[in-house]
Coordinates of C-alpha atoms and ligand atoms in Angstrom, one line a residue:
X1 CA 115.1 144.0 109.5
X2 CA 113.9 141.0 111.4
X3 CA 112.4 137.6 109.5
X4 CA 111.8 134.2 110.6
X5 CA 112.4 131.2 108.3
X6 CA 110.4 128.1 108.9
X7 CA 112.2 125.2 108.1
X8 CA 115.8 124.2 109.1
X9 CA 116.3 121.6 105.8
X10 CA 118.7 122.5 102.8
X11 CA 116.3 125.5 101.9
X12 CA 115.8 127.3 105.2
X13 CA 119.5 127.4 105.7
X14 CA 120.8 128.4 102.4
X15 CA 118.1 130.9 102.5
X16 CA 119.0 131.9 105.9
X17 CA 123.0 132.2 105.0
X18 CA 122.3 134.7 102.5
X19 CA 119.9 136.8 104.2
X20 CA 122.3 136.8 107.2
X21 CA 124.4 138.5 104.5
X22 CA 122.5 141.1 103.4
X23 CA 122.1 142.4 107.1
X24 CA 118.7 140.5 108.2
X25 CA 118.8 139.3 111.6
X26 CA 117.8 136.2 110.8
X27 CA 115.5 132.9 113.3
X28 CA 115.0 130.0 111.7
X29 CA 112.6 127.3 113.9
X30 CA 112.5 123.8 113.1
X31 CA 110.9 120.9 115.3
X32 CA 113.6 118.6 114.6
X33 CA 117.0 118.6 117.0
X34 CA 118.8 119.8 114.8
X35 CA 119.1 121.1 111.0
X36 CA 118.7 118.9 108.1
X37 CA 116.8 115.7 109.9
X38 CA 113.8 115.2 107.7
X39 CA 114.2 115.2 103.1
X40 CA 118.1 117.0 103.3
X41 CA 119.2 114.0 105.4
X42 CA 120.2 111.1 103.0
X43 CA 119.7 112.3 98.8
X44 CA 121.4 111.2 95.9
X45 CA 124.1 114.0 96.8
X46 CA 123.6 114.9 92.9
X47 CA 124.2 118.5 92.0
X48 CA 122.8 118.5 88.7
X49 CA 121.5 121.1 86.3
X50 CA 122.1 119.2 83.6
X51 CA 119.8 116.2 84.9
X52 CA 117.0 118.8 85.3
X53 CA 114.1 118.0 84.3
X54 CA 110.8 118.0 84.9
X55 CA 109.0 114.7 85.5
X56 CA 105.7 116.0 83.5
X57 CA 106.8 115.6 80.1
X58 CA 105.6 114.2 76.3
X59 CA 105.0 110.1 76.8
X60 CA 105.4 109.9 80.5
X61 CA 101.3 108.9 81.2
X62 CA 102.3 105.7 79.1
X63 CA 105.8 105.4 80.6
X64 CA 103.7 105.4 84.0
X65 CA 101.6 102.5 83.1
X66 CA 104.6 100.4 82.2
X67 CA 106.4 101.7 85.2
X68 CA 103.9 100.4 87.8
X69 CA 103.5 96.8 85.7
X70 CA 107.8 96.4 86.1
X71 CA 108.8 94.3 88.2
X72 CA 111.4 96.9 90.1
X73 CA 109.2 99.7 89.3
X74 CA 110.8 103.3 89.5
X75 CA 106.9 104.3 90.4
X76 CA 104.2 103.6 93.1
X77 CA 100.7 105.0 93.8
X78 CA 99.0 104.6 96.8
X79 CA 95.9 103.1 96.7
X80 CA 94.5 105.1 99.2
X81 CA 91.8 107.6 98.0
X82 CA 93.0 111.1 99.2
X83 CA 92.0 114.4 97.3
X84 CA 94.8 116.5 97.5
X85 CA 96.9 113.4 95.5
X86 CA 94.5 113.1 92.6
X87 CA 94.3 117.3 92.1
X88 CA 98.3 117.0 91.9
X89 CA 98.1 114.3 89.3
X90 CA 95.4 116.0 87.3
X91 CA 97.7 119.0 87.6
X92 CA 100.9 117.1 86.7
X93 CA 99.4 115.3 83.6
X94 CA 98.4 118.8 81.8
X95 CA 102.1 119.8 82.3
X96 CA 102.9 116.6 79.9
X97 CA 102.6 118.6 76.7
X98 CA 106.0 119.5 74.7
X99 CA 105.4 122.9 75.0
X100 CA 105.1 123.0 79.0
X101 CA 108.2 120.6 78.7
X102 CA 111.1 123.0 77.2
X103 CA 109.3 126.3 79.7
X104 CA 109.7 124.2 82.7
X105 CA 112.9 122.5 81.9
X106 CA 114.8 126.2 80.9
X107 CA 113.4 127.1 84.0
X108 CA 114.8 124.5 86.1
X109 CA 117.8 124.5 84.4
X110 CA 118.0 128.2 85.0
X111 CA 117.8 128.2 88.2
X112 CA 120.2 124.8 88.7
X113 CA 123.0 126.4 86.7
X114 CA 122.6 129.4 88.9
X115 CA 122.7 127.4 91.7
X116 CA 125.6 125.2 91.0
X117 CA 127.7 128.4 90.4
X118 CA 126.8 129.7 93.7
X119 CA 127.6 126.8 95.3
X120 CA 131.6 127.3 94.0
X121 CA 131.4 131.1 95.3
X122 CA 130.4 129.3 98.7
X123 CA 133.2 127.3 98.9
X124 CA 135.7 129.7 98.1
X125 CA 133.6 132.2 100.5
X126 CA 133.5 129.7 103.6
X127 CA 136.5 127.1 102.2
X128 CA 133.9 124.5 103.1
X129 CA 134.0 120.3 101.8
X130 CA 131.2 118.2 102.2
X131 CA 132.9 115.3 100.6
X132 CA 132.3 117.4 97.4
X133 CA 133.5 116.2 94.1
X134 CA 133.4 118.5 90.9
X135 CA 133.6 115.2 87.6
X136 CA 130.5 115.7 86.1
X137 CA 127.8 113.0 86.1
X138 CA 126.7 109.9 83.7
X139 CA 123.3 109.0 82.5
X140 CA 123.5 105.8 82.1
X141 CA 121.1 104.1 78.9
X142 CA 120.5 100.2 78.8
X143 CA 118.2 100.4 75.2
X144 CA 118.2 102.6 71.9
X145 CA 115.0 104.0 73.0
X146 CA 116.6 105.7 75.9
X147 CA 118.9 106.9 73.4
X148 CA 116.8 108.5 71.5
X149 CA 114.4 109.9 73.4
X150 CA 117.0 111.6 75.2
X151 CA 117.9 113.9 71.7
X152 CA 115.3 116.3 72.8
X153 CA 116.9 117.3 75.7
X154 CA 120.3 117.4 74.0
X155 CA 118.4 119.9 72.3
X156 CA 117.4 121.8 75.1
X157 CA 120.7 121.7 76.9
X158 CA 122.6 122.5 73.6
X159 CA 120.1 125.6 73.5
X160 CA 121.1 126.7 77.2
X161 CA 124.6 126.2 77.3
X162 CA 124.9 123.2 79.2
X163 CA 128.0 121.4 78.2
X164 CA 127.4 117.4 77.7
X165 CA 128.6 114.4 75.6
X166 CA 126.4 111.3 74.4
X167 CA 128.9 108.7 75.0
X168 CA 129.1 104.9 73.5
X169 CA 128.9 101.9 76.5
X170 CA 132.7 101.7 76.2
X171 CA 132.8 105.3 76.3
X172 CA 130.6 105.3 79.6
X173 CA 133.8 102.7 80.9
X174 CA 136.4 105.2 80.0
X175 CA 134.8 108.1 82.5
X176 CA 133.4 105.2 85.3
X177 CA 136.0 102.5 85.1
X178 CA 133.5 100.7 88.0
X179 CA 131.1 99.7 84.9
X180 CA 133.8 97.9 82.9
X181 CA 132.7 94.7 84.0
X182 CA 129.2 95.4 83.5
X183 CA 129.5 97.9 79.8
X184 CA 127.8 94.7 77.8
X185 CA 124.7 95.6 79.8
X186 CA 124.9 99.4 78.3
X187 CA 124.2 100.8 75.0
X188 CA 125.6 104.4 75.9
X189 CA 124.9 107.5 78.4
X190 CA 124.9 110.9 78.5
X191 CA 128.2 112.6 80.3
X192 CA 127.0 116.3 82.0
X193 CA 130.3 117.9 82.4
X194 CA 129.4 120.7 84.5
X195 CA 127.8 118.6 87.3
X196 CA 128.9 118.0 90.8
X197 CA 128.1 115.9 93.8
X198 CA 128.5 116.2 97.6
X199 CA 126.8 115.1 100.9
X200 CA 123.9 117.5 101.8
X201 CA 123.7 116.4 105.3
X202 CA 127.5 117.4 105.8
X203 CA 126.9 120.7 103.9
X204 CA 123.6 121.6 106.2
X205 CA 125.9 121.3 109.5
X206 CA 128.8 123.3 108.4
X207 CA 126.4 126.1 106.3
X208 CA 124.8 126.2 110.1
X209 CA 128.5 127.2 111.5
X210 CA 128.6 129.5 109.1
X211 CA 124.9 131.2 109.5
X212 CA 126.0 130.8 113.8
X213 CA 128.7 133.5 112.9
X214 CA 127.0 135.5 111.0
X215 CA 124.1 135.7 113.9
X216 CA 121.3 133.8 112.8
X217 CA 119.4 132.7 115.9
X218 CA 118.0 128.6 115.6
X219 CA 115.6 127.7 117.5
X220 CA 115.1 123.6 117.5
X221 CA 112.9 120.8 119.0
X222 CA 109.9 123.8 118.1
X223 CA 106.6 122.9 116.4
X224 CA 105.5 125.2 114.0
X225 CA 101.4 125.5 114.3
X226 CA 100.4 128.1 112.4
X227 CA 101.3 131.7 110.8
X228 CA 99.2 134.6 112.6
X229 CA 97.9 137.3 110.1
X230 CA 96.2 140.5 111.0
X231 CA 94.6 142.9 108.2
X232 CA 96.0 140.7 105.6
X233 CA 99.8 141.0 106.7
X234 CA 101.5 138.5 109.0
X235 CA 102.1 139.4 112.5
X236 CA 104.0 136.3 113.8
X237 CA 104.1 132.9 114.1
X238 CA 102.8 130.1 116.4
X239 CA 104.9 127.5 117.9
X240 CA 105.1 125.1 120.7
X241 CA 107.3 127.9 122.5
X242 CA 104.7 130.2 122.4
X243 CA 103.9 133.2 119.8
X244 CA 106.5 135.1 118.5
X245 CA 105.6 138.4 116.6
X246 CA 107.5 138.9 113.0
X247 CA 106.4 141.2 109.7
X248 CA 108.4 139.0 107.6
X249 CA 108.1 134.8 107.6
X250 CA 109.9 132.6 104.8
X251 CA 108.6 129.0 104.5
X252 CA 110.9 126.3 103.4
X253 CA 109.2 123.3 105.2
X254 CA 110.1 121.4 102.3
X255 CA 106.3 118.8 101.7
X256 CA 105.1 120.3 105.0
X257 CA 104.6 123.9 103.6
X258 CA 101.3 122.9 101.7
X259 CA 99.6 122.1 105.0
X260 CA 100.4 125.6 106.9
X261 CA 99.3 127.2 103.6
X262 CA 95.5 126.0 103.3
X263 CA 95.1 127.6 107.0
X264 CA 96.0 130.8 105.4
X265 CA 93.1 130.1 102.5
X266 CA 96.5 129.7 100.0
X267 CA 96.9 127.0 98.2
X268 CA 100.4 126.0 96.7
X269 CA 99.9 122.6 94.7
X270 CA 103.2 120.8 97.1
X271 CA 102.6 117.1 97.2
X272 CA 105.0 114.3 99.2
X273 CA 106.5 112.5 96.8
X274 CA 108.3 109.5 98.6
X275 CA 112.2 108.3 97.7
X276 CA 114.3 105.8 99.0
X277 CA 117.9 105.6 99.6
X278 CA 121.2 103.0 100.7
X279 CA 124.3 104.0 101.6
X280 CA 127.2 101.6 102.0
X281 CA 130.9 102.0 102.5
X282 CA 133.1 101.4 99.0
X283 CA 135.3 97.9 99.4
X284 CA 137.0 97.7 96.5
X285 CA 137.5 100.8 94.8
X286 CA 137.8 99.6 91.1
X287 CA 134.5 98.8 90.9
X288 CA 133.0 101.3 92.6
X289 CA 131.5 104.9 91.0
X290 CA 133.7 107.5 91.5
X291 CA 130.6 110.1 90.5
X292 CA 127.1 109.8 90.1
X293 CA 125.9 107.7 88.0
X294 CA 122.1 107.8 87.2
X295 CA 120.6 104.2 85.7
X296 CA 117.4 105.9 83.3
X297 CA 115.7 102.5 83.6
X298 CA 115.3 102.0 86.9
X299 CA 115.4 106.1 87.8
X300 CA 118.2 105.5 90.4
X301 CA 121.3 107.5 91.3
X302 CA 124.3 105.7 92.6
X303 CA 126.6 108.6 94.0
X304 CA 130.0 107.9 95.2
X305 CA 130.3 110.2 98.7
X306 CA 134.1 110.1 100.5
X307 CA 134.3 106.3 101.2
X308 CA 130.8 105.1 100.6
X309 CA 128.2 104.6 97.9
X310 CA 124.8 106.4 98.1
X311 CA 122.2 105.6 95.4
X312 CA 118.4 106.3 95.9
X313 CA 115.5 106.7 93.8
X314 CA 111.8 105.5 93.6
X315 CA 109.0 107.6 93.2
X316 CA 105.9 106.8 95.7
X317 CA 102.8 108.8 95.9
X318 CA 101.2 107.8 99.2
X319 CA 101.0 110.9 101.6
X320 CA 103.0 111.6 104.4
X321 CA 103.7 108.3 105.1
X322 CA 107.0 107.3 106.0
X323 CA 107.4 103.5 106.6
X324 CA 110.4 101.7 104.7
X325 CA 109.3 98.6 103.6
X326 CA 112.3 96.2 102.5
X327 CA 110.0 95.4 99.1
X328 CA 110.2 99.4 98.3
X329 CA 114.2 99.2 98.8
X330 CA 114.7 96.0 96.2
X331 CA 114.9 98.0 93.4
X332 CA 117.9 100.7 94.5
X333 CA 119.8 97.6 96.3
X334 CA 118.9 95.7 92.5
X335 CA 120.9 98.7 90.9
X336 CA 123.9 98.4 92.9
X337 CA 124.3 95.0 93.5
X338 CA 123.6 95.1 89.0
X339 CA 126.1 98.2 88.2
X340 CA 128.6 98.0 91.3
X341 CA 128.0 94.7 93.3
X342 CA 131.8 94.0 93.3
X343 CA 132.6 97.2 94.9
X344 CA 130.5 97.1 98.1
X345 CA 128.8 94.8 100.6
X346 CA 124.7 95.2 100.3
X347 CA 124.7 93.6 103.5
X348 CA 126.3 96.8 105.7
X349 CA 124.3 99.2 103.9
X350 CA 121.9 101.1 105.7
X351 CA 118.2 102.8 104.6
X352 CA 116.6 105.8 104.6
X353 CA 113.5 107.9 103.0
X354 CA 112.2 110.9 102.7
X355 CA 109.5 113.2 101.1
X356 CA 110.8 115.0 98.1
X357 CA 108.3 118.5 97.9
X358 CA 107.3 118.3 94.3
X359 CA 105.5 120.5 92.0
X360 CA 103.4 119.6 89.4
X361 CA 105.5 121.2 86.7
X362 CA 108.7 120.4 88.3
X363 CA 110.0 123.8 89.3
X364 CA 109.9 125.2 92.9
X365 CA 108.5 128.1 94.3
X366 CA 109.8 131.1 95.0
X367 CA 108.4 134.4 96.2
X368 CA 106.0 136.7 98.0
X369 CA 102.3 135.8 98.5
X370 CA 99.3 137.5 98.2
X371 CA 99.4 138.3 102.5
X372 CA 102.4 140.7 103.1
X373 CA 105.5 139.5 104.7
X374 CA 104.7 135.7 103.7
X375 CA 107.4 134.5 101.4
X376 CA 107.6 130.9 99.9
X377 CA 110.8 129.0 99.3
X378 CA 109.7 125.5 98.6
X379 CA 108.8 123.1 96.0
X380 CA 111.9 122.0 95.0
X381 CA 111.0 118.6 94.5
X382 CA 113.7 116.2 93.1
X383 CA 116.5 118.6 93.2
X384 CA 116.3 121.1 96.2
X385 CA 120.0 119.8 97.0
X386 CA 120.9 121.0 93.6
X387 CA 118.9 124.2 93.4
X388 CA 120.0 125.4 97.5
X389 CA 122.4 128.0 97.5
X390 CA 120.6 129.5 93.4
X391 CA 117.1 129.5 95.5
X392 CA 118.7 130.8 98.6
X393 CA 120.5 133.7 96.8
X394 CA 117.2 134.6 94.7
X395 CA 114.9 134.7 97.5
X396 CA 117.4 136.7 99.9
X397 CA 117.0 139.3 96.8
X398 CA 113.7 138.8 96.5
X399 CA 113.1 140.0 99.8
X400 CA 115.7 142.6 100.5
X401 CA 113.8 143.9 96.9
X402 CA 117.1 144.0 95.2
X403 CA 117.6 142.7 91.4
X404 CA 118.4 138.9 90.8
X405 CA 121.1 138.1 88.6
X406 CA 118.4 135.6 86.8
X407 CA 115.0 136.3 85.7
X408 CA 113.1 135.4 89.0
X409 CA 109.4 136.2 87.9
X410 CA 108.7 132.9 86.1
X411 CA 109.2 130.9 89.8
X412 CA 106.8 132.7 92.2
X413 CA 103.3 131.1 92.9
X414 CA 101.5 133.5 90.3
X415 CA 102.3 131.4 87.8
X416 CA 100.0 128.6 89.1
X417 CA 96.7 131.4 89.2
Ligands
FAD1 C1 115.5 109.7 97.8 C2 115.8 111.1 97.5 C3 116.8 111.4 96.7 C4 117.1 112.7 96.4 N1 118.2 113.0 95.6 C5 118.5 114.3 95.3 C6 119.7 114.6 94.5 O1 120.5 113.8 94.2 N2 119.9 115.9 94.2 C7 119.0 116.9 94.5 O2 119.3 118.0 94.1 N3 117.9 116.7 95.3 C8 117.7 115.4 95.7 N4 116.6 115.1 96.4 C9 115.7 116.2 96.8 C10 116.2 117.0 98.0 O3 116.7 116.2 99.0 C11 115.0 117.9 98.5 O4 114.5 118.6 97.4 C12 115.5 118.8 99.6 O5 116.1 118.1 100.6 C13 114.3 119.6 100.2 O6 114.8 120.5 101.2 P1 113.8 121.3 102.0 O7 114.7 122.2 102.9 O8 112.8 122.0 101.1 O9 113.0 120.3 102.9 P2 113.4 119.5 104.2 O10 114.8 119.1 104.2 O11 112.4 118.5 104.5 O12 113.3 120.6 105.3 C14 112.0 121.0 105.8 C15 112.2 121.3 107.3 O13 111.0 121.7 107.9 C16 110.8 121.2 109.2 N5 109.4 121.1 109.5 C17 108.4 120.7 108.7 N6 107.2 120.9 109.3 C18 107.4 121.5 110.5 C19 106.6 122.0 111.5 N7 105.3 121.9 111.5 N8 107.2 122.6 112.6 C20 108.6 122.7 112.7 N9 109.4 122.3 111.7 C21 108.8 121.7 110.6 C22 111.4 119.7 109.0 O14 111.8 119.3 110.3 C23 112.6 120.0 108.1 O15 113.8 120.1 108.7 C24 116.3 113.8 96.8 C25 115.2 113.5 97.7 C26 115.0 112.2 98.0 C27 113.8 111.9 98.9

């Protein structure tokens, strides 16, 4: 059975792999030069279930306000009037109820801890290292409020499984000895045991060896215009190469999958949320992270990766743009230079961004559409890295129509009609 993935990021090539598997022949076409170029490129390299959560929740409205008034604000909106911004923020906001809160963090959480234990069957599978590290990770809190407002999600992960400890500052020393000289700053964190980290970028290239030998076709440096649909099924797909006919197309274009959407008359509520990240080789390795560690007030990660540091955050709602302003980078550099400033050299690091593909409720989507043969993998917002090889192995059953080992019918775009 022939299908074409569109989209050669962390999605279209985990998605790929285990199709591969399951006998598809398998193209995936991407208009970069090669996979992983655009969001998959630079993250926080967290692999974290137990950090999933969705960013519509109780309070957050008035944590917004404060947000954009600090002076290194986690948050930005773009001042630019654009509809399809203020229908995902209207949709966002009625997610911010406590009851949409614990559906759409089980979800995520779900579909993370399903991914993260894929992720060791693929590295036992393909003996693969992507300067991968299995220590857990440490949300970090600098006030009592943090602290407590936090106890709702112990809840939730205590509910699920998930195995965590709230820790004291010196505590948060013991597991990240890096912080020592900083723990007077800290009143305490929250240690997720069962997390992990890695480099995304590194995983993409070796997960495309692996989809090479299994016979998956790439075709690079091609444009993707539009998806052709006759009598309400798909009958292939346009590109800068020409048409090529398929019955069976999986999108994964990550904040680009929105666009090709509306010329099929479907909406899917994807909006570009914009992030920022440094990377910088380690110096002195006592006071340098040796996992992720995730500041809650500032909403950055600082991930240790092989020899270097990686920390990103920052939330910007402002289109498809994709400048990188030094003013929007102050605030991850203010992190590191805060938490780990003796253990690098801010000066040698170098910047990225990219467009994380959010939903308004957090949790990405996964499934068939109402026009046969058009599947969606996309959405996955602030965690696709962590939610890869889980949304990759669902959809690949999803399409061969086999049953998922989790309960799949909750992610699909229905659930937004
Ligand atoms: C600053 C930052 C930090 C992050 N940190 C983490 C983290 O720590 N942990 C985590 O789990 N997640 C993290 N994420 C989120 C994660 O990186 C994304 O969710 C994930 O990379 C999305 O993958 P994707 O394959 O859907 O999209 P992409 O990687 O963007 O892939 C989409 C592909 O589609 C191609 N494409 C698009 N349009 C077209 C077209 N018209 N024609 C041809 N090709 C096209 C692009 O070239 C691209 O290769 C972070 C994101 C950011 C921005």
């Amino acid at each position: 059975m022939r299908i074409c993935i569109l989209g050669a990021g962390v999605i279209g090539l985990s998605s790929a792999y285990y199709l591969a598997k399951l006998g598809f022949d398998v193209t995936v076409i991407d208009r970069q030069k090669g996979p992983a170029l655009e969001t998959s490129f630079a993250n926080a390299g967290q692999i974290s279930p137990g950090y999933s959560s969705p960013w519509a929740a109780p309070g957050v409205p008035l944590k917004a306000v404060k947000w954009l008034l600090q002076e290194h604000s986690p948050l930005k909106i773009g001042l630019k009037p654009e509809l399809d911004k203020f229908l995902w923020v209207s949709k966002m906001l009625r997610q911010c109820t406590s009851a949409a809160y614990d559906v759409n963090k089980s979800r995520m959480v779900m579909l993370a801890e399903y991914s993260r234990d894929q992720f060791k069957l693929l590295r036992q599978e393909l003996n693969l290292t992507y300067d991968d590290a299995q220590k857990g990770t440490l949300q970090l809190f600098r006030t009592q409020s943090q602290i407590d407002s936090i106890q709702k999600d112990m809840q939730v992960l205590k509910k699920l499984g998930v195995p965590h400890q709230l820790l004291s500052a010196k505590e948060c020393s013991e597991v990240e000895p890096g912080l020592s000289a900083v723990q007077d700053k800290l009143q305490g964190g929250l240690r997720l045991l069962g997390d992990e980290t890695g480099d995304c970028f590194v995983f993409c290239q070796k997960l495309k060896v692996a989809c090479d030998s299994l016979g998956v076709k790439f075709m690079f440096n091609t444009d993707i215009e539009r998806i052709n649909v006759k009598s309400n099924a798909v009958s292939g797909v346009m590109t800068s190469q020409g048409e090529l006919a398929f019955s069976k197309v999986l999108v994964c274009l990550g904040s680009y999958s929105a666009k090709l959407m509306n010329d099929l008359k479907l909406s899917i509520p994807v909006y570009p949320v914009k992030g920022y990240s440094l990377t910088v080789p380690v110096n002195n390795e006592q006071f340098a992270p040796i996992s992720t560690v995730m500041d809650e007030t500032y909403k950055v990660a600082v991930t240790r990766l092989g020899g270097n540091i990686r920390a990103a955050g920052t939330a910007e709602l402002n289109g498809f743009d994709l400048s990188l302003p030094e003013s929007r980078t102050k605030t991850i550099q203010h992190v590191v230079h805060d938490l780990f400033g003796q253990g690098c050299n801010l000066d040698e690091a170098q910047y990225w961004c990219g467009l994380r593909p959010m939903t308004p409720d957090g949790t990405p989507i996964i499934g068939g559409t109402s026009i046969k043969g058009v599947f969606l993998n996309t959405g996955h917002g602030t965690l696709g890295w962590t939610m890869c090889c889980g949304s990759g192995r669902v959809i690949a059953d999803i399409i061969s129509e086999t049953a998922s080992e989790i309960d799949v019918s909750s992610l699909s775009i229905h659930r937004y009609h």
